[in-house]
PDB file of C-alpha atoms in Angstrom:
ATOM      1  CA  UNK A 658     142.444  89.308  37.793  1.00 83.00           C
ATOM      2  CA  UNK A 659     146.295  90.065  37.126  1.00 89.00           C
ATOM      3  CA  UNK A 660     148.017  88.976  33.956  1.00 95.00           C
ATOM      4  CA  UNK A 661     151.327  89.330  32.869  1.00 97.00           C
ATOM      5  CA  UNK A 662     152.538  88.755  29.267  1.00 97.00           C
ATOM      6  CA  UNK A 663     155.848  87.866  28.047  1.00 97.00           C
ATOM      7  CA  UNK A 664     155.872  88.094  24.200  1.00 95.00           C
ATOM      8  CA  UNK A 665     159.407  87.062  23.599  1.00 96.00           C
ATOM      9  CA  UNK A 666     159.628  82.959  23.887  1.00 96.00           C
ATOM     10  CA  UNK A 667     162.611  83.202  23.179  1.00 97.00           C
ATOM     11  CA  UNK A 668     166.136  85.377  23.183  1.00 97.00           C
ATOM     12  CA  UNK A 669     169.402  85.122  21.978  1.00 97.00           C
ATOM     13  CA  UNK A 670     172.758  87.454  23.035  1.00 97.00           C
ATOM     14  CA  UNK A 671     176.164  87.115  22.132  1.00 97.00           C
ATOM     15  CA  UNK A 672     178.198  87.148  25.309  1.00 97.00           C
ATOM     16  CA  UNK A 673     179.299  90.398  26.867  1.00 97.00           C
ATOM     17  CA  UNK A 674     176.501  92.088  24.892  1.00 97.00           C
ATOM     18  CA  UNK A 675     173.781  93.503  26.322  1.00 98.00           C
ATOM     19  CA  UNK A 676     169.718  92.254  26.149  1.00 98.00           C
ATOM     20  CA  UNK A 677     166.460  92.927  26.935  1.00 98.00           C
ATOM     21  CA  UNK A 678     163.832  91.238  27.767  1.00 98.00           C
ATOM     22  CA  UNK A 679     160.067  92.449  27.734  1.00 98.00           C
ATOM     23  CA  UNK A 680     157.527  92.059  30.276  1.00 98.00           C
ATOM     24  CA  UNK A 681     153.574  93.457  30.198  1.00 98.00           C
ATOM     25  CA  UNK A 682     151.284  93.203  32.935  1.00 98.00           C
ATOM     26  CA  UNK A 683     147.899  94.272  33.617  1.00 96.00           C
ATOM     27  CA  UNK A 684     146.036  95.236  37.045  1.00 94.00           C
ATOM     28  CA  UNK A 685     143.460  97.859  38.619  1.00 92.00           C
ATOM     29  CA  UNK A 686     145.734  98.216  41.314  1.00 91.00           C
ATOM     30  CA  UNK A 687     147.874 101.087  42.129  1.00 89.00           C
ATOM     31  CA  UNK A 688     150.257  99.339  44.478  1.00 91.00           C
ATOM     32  CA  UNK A 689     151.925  96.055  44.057  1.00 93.00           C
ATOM     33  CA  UNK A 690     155.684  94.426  43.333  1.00 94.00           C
ATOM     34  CA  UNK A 691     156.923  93.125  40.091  1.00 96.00           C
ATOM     35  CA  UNK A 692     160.069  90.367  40.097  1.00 97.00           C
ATOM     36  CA  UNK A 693     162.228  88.763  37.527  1.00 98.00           C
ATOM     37  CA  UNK A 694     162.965  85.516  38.382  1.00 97.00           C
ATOM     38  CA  UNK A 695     165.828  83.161  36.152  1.00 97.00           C
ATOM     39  CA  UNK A 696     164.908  79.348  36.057  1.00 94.00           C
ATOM     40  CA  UNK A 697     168.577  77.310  34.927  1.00 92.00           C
ATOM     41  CA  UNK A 698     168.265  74.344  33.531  1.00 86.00           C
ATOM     42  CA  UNK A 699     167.027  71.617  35.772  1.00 77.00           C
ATOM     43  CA  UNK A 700     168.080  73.941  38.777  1.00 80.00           C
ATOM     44  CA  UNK A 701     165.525  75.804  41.013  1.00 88.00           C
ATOM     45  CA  UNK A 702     164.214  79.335  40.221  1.00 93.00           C
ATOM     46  CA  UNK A 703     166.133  82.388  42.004  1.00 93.00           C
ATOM     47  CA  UNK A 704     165.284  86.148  42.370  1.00 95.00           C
ATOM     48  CA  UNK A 705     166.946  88.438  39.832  1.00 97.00           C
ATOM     49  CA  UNK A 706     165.358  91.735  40.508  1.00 97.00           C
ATOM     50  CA  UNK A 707     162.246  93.141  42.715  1.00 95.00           C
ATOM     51  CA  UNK A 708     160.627  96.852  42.063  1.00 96.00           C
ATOM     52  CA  UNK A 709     157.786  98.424  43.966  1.00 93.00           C
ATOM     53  CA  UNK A 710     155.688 100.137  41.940  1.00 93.00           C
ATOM     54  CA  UNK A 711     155.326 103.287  44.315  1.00 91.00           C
ATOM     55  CA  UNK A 712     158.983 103.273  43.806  1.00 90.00           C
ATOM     56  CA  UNK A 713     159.921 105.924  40.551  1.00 85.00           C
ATOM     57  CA  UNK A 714     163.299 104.952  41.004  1.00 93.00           C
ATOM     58  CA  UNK A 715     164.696 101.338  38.718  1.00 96.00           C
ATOM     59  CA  UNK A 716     165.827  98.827  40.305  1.00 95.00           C
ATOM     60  CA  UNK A 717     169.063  97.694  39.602  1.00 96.00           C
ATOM     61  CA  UNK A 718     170.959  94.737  40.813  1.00 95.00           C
ATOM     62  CA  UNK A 719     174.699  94.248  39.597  1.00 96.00           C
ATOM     63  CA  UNK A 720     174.463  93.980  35.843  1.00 97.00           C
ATOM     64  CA  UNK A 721     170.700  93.645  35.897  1.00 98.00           C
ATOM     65  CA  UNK A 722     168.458  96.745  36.029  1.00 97.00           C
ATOM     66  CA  UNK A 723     164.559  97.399  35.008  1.00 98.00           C
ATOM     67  CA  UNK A 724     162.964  99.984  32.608  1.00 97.00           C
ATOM     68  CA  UNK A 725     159.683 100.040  34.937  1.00 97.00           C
ATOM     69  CA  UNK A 726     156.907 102.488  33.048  1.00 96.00           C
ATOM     70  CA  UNK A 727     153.960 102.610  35.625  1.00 95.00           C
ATOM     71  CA  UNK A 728     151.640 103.749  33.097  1.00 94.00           C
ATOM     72  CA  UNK A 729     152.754 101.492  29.958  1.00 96.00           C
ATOM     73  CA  UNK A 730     152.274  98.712  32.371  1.00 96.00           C
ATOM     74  CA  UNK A 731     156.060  97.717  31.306  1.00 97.00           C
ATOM     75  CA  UNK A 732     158.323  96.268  33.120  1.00 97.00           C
ATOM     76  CA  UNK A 733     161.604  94.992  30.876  1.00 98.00           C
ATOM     77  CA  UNK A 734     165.155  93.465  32.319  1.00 98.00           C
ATOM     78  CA  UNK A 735     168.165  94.800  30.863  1.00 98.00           C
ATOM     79  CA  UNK A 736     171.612  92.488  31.338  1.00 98.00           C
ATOM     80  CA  UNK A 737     174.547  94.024  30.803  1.00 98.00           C
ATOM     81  CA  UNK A 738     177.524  92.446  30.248  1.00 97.00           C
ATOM     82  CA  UNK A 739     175.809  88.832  29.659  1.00 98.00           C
ATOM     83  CA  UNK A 740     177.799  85.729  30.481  1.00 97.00           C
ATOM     84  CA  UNK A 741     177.367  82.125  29.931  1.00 96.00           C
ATOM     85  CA  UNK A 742     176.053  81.719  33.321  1.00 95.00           C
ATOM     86  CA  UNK A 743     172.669  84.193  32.547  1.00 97.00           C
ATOM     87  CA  UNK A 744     171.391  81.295  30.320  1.00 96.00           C
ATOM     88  CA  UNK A 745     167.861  80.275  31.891  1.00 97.00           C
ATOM     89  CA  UNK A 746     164.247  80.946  31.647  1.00 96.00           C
ATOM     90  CA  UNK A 747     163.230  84.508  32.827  1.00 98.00           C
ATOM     91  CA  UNK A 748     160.098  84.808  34.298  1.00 98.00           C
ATOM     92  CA  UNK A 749     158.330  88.237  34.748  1.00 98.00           C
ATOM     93  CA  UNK A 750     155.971  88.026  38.030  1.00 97.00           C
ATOM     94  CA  UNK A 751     153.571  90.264  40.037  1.00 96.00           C
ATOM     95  CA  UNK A 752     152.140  90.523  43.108  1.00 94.00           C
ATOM     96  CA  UNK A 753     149.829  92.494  44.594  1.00 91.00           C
ATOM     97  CA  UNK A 754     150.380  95.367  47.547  1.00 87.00           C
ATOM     98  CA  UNK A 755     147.343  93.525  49.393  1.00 81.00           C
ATOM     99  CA  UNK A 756     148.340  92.034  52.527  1.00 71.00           C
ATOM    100  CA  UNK A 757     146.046  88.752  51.839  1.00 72.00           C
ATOM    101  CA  UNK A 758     147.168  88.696  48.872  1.00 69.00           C
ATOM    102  CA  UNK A 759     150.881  86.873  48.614  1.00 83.00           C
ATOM    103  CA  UNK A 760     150.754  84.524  45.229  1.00 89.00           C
ATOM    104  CA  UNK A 761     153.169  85.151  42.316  1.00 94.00           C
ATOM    105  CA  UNK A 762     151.238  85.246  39.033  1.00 95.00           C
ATOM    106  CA  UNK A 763     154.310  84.749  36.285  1.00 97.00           C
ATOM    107  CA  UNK A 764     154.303  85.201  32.344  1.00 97.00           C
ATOM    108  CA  UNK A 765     155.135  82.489  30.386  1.00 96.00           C
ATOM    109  CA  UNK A 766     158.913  82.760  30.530  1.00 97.00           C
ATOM    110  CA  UNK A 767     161.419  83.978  28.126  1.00 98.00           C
ATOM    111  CA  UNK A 768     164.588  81.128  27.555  1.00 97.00           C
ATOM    112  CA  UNK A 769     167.813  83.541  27.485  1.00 97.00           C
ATOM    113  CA  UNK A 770     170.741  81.520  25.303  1.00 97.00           C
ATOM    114  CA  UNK A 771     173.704  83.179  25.071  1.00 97.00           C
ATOM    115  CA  UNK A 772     176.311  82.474  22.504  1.00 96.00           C
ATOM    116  CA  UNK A 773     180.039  82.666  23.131  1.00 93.00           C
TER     117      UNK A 773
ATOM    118  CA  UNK B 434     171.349  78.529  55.773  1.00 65.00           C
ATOM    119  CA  UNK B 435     169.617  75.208  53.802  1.00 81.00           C
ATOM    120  CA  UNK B 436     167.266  76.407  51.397  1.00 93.00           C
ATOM    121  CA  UNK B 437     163.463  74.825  50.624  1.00 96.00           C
ATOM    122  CA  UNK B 438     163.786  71.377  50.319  1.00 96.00           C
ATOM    123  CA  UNK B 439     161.606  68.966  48.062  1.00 97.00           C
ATOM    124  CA  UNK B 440     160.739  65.428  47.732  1.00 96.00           C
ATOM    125  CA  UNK B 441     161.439  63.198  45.564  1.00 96.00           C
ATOM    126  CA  UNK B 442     162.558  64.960  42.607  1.00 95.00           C
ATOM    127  CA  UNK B 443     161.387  62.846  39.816  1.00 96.00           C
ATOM    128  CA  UNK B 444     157.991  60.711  39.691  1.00 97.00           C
ATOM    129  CA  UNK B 445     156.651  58.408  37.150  1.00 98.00           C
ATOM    130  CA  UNK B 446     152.651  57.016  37.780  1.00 97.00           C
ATOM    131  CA  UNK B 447     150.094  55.735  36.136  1.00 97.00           C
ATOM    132  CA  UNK B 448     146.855  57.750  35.255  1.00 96.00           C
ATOM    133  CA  UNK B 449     144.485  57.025  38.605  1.00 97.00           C
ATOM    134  CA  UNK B 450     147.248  56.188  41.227  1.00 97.00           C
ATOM    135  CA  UNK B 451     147.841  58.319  43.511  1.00 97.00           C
ATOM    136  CA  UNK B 452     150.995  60.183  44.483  1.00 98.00           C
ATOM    137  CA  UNK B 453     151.997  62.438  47.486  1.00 98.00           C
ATOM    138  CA  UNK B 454     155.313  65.565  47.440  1.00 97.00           C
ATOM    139  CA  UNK B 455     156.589  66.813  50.176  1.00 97.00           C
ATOM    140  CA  UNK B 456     158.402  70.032  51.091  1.00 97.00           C
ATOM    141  CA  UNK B 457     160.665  71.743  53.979  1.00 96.00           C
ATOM    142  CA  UNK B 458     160.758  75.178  53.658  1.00 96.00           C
ATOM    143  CA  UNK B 459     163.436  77.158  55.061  1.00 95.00           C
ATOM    144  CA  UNK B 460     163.475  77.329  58.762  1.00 93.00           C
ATOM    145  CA  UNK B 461     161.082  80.460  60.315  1.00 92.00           C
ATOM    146  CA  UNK B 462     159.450  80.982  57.174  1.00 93.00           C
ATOM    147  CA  UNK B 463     155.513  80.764  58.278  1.00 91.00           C
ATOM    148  CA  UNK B 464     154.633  81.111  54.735  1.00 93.00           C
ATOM    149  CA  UNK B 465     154.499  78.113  52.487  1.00 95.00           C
ATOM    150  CA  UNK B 466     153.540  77.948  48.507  1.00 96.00           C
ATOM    151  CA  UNK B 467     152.593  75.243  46.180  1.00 97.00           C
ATOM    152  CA  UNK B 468     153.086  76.126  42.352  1.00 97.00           C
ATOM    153  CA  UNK B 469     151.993  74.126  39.264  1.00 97.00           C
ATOM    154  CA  UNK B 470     154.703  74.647  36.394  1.00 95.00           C
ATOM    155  CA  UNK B 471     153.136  72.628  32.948  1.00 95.00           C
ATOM    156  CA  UNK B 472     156.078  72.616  30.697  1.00 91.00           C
ATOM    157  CA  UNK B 473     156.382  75.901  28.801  1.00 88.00           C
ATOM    158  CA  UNK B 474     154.182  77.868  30.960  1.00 91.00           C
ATOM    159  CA  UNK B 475     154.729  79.981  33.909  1.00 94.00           C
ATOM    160  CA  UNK B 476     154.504  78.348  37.479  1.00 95.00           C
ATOM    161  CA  UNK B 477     150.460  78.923  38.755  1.00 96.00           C
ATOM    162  CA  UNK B 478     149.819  78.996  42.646  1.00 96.00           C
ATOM    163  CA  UNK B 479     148.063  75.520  44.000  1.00 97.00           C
ATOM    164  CA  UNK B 480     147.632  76.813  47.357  1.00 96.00           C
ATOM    165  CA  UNK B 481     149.172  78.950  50.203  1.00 95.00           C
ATOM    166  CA  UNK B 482     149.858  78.351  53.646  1.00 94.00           C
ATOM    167  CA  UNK B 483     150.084  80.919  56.703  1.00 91.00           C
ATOM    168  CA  UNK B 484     151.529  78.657  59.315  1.00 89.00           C
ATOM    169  CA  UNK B 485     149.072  75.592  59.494  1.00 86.00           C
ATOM    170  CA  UNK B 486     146.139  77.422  57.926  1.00 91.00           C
ATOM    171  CA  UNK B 487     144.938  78.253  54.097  1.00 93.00           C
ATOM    172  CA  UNK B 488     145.121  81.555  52.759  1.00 92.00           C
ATOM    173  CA  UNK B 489     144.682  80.764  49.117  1.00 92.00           C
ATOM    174  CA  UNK B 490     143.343  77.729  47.385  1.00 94.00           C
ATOM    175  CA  UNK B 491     140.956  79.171  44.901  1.00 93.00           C
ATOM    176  CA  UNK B 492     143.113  77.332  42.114  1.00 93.00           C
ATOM    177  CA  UNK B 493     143.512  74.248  43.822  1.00 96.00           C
ATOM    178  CA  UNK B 494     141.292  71.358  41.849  1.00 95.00           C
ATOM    179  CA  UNK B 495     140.321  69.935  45.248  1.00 95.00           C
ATOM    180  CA  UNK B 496     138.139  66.956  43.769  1.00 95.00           C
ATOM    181  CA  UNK B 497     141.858  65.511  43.342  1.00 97.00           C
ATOM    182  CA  UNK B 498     144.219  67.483  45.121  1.00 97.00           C
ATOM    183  CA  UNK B 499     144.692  68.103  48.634  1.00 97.00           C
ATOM    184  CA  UNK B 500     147.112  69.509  50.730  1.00 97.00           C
ATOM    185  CA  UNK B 501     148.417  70.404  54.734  1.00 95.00           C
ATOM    186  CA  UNK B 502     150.545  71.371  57.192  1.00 94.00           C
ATOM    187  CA  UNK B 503     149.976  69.946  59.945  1.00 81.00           C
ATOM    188  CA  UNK B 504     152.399  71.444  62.444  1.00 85.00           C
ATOM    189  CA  UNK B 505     153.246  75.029  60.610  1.00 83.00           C
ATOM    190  CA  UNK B 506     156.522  73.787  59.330  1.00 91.00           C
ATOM    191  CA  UNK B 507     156.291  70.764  56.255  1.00 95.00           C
ATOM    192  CA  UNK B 508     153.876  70.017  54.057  1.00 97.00           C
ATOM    193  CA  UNK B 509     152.929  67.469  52.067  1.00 97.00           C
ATOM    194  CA  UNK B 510     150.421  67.722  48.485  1.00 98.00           C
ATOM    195  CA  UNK B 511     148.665  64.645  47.590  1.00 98.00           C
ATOM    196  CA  UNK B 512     146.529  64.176  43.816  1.00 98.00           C
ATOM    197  CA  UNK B 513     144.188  61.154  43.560  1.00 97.00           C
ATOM    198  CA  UNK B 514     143.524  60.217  41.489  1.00 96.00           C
ATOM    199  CA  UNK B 515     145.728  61.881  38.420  1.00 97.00           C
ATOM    200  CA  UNK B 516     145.247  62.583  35.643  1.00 97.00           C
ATOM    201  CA  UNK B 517     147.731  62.807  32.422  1.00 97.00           C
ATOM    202  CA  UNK B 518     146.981  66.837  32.647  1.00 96.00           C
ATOM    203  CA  UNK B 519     148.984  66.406  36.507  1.00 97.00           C
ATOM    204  CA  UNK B 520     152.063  66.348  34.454  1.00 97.00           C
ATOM    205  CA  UNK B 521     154.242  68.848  35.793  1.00 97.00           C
ATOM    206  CA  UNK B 522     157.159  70.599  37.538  1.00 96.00           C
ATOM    207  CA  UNK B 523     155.625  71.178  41.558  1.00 97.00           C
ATOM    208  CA  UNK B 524     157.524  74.057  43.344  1.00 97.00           C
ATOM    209  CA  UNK B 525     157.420  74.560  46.646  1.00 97.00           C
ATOM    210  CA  UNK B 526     158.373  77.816  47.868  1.00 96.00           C
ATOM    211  CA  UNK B 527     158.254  79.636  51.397  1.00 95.00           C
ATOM    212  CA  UNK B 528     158.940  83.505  52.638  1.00 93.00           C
ATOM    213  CA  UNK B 529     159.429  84.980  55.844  1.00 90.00           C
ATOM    214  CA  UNK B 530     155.884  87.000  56.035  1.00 79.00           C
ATOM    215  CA  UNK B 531     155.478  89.064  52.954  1.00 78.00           C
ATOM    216  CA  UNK B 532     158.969  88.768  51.953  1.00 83.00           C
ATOM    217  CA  UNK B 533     160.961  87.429  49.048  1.00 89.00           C
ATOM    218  CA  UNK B 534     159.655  83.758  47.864  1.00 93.00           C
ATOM    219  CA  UNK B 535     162.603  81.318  47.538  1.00 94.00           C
ATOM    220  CA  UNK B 536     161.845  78.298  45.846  1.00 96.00           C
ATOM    221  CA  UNK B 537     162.735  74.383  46.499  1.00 96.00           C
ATOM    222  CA  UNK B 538     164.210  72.813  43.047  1.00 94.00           C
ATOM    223  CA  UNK B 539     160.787  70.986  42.217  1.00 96.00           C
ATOM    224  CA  UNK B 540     159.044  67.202  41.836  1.00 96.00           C
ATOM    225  CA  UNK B 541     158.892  66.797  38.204  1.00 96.00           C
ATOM    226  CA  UNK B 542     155.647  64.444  37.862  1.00 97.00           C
ATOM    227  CA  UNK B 543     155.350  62.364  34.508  1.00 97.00           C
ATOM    228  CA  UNK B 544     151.415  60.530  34.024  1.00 97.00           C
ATOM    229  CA  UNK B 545     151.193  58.069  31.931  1.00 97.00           C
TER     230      UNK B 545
END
């Protein structure tokens, strides 16, 4: 089974600065997707960031962008630029390629607080 | 476009009742989700949906939960009796096929 670790409970950035969170996963599979996901308080949980694993290339969206190491099994989000509005929980997910396979299996979340 | 939409929001029960969410997802998404989210721990899958039929419920503690969707489109997810380890955030999230899941804001369930 798939696992994915986030060791950081908890992060702290002062705004405009930039921060990274950490992600780990493990899998036997060659091909699958990796997400980041931000939770707000009390608000539902949207899509950050999405990166196929046959991809080389990071994915970058805006002032988010992964480090994605295929063979670490990493898979980090960088913010750039952070404002007040990136304060959440980020949750690291994967998914496999599989086509039966659909389900999101997360980490345990990493609260972001940024300080103005 | 309206996004996935859950009900109610909050819940408050005592251990043994029952209690029944229920979710829209957004229109022409055949794929439905159910997600467990225990407070400081990532959200686990419950059960998945393709259209009216089960893909996925090998996490689903079916002595007390159930779940359907009847007619492809809502759904509704039912626990009887609960127990005070139900407490929880339940998201509800559909995708078009195998894309993107977007997710409904949640039913925050308290047992007491």
């Amino acid at each position: 089974a798939q696992t994915v670790t986030q060791s950081q409970p908890e992060m702290s950035v002062q705004e405009a600065e930039t921060v990274t969170l950490s992600c780990t996963y493990d899998t036997s599979e060659s091909d699958y997707y990796l997400f980041w996901y931000k939770q707000p308080p009390s608000r539902q949980m949207i899509l950050v960031i999405r990166q196929e694993a046959y991809k080389q290339q990071n994915a970058t969206e805006n002032r988010f962008s992964v480090n994605f190491q295929k063979a670490a099994k990493s898979f980090s989000l960088k913010i750039s630029d952070s404002q007040l509005g990136d304060a959440a929980m980020y949750f690291c997910a994967y998914r496999s390629a599989d086509t039966g396979a659909q389900k999101l299996v997360f980490g345990q979340g990493t609260r972001l607080t940024i300080n103005p | 476009e309206a996004g996935v939409a859950q009900s109610p929001r909050y819940k408050i029960i005592e251990k043994r009742q029952s209690v029944a969410f229920w979710c829209n997802p957004i229109s022409g998404h055949a794929t439905l989700y159910w997600y467990q989210q225990i407070l400081g721990q990532g959200p686990k899958l419950l059960i998945q949906f393709q259209n009216n039929g089960v893909v996925d419920d090998s996490q689903l503690p079916k002595d007390r939960f159930s779940a359907e969707r009847l007619k492809g489109v809502d759904s509704t997810l039912k626990i009887q009796p609960a127990k005070l380890e139900d407490s929880a955030v339940y998201l509800c999230a559909s995708s078009f096929g195998r894309g993107t899941q977007y997710f409904g804001p949640g039913t925050r369930l308290l047992v007491l």
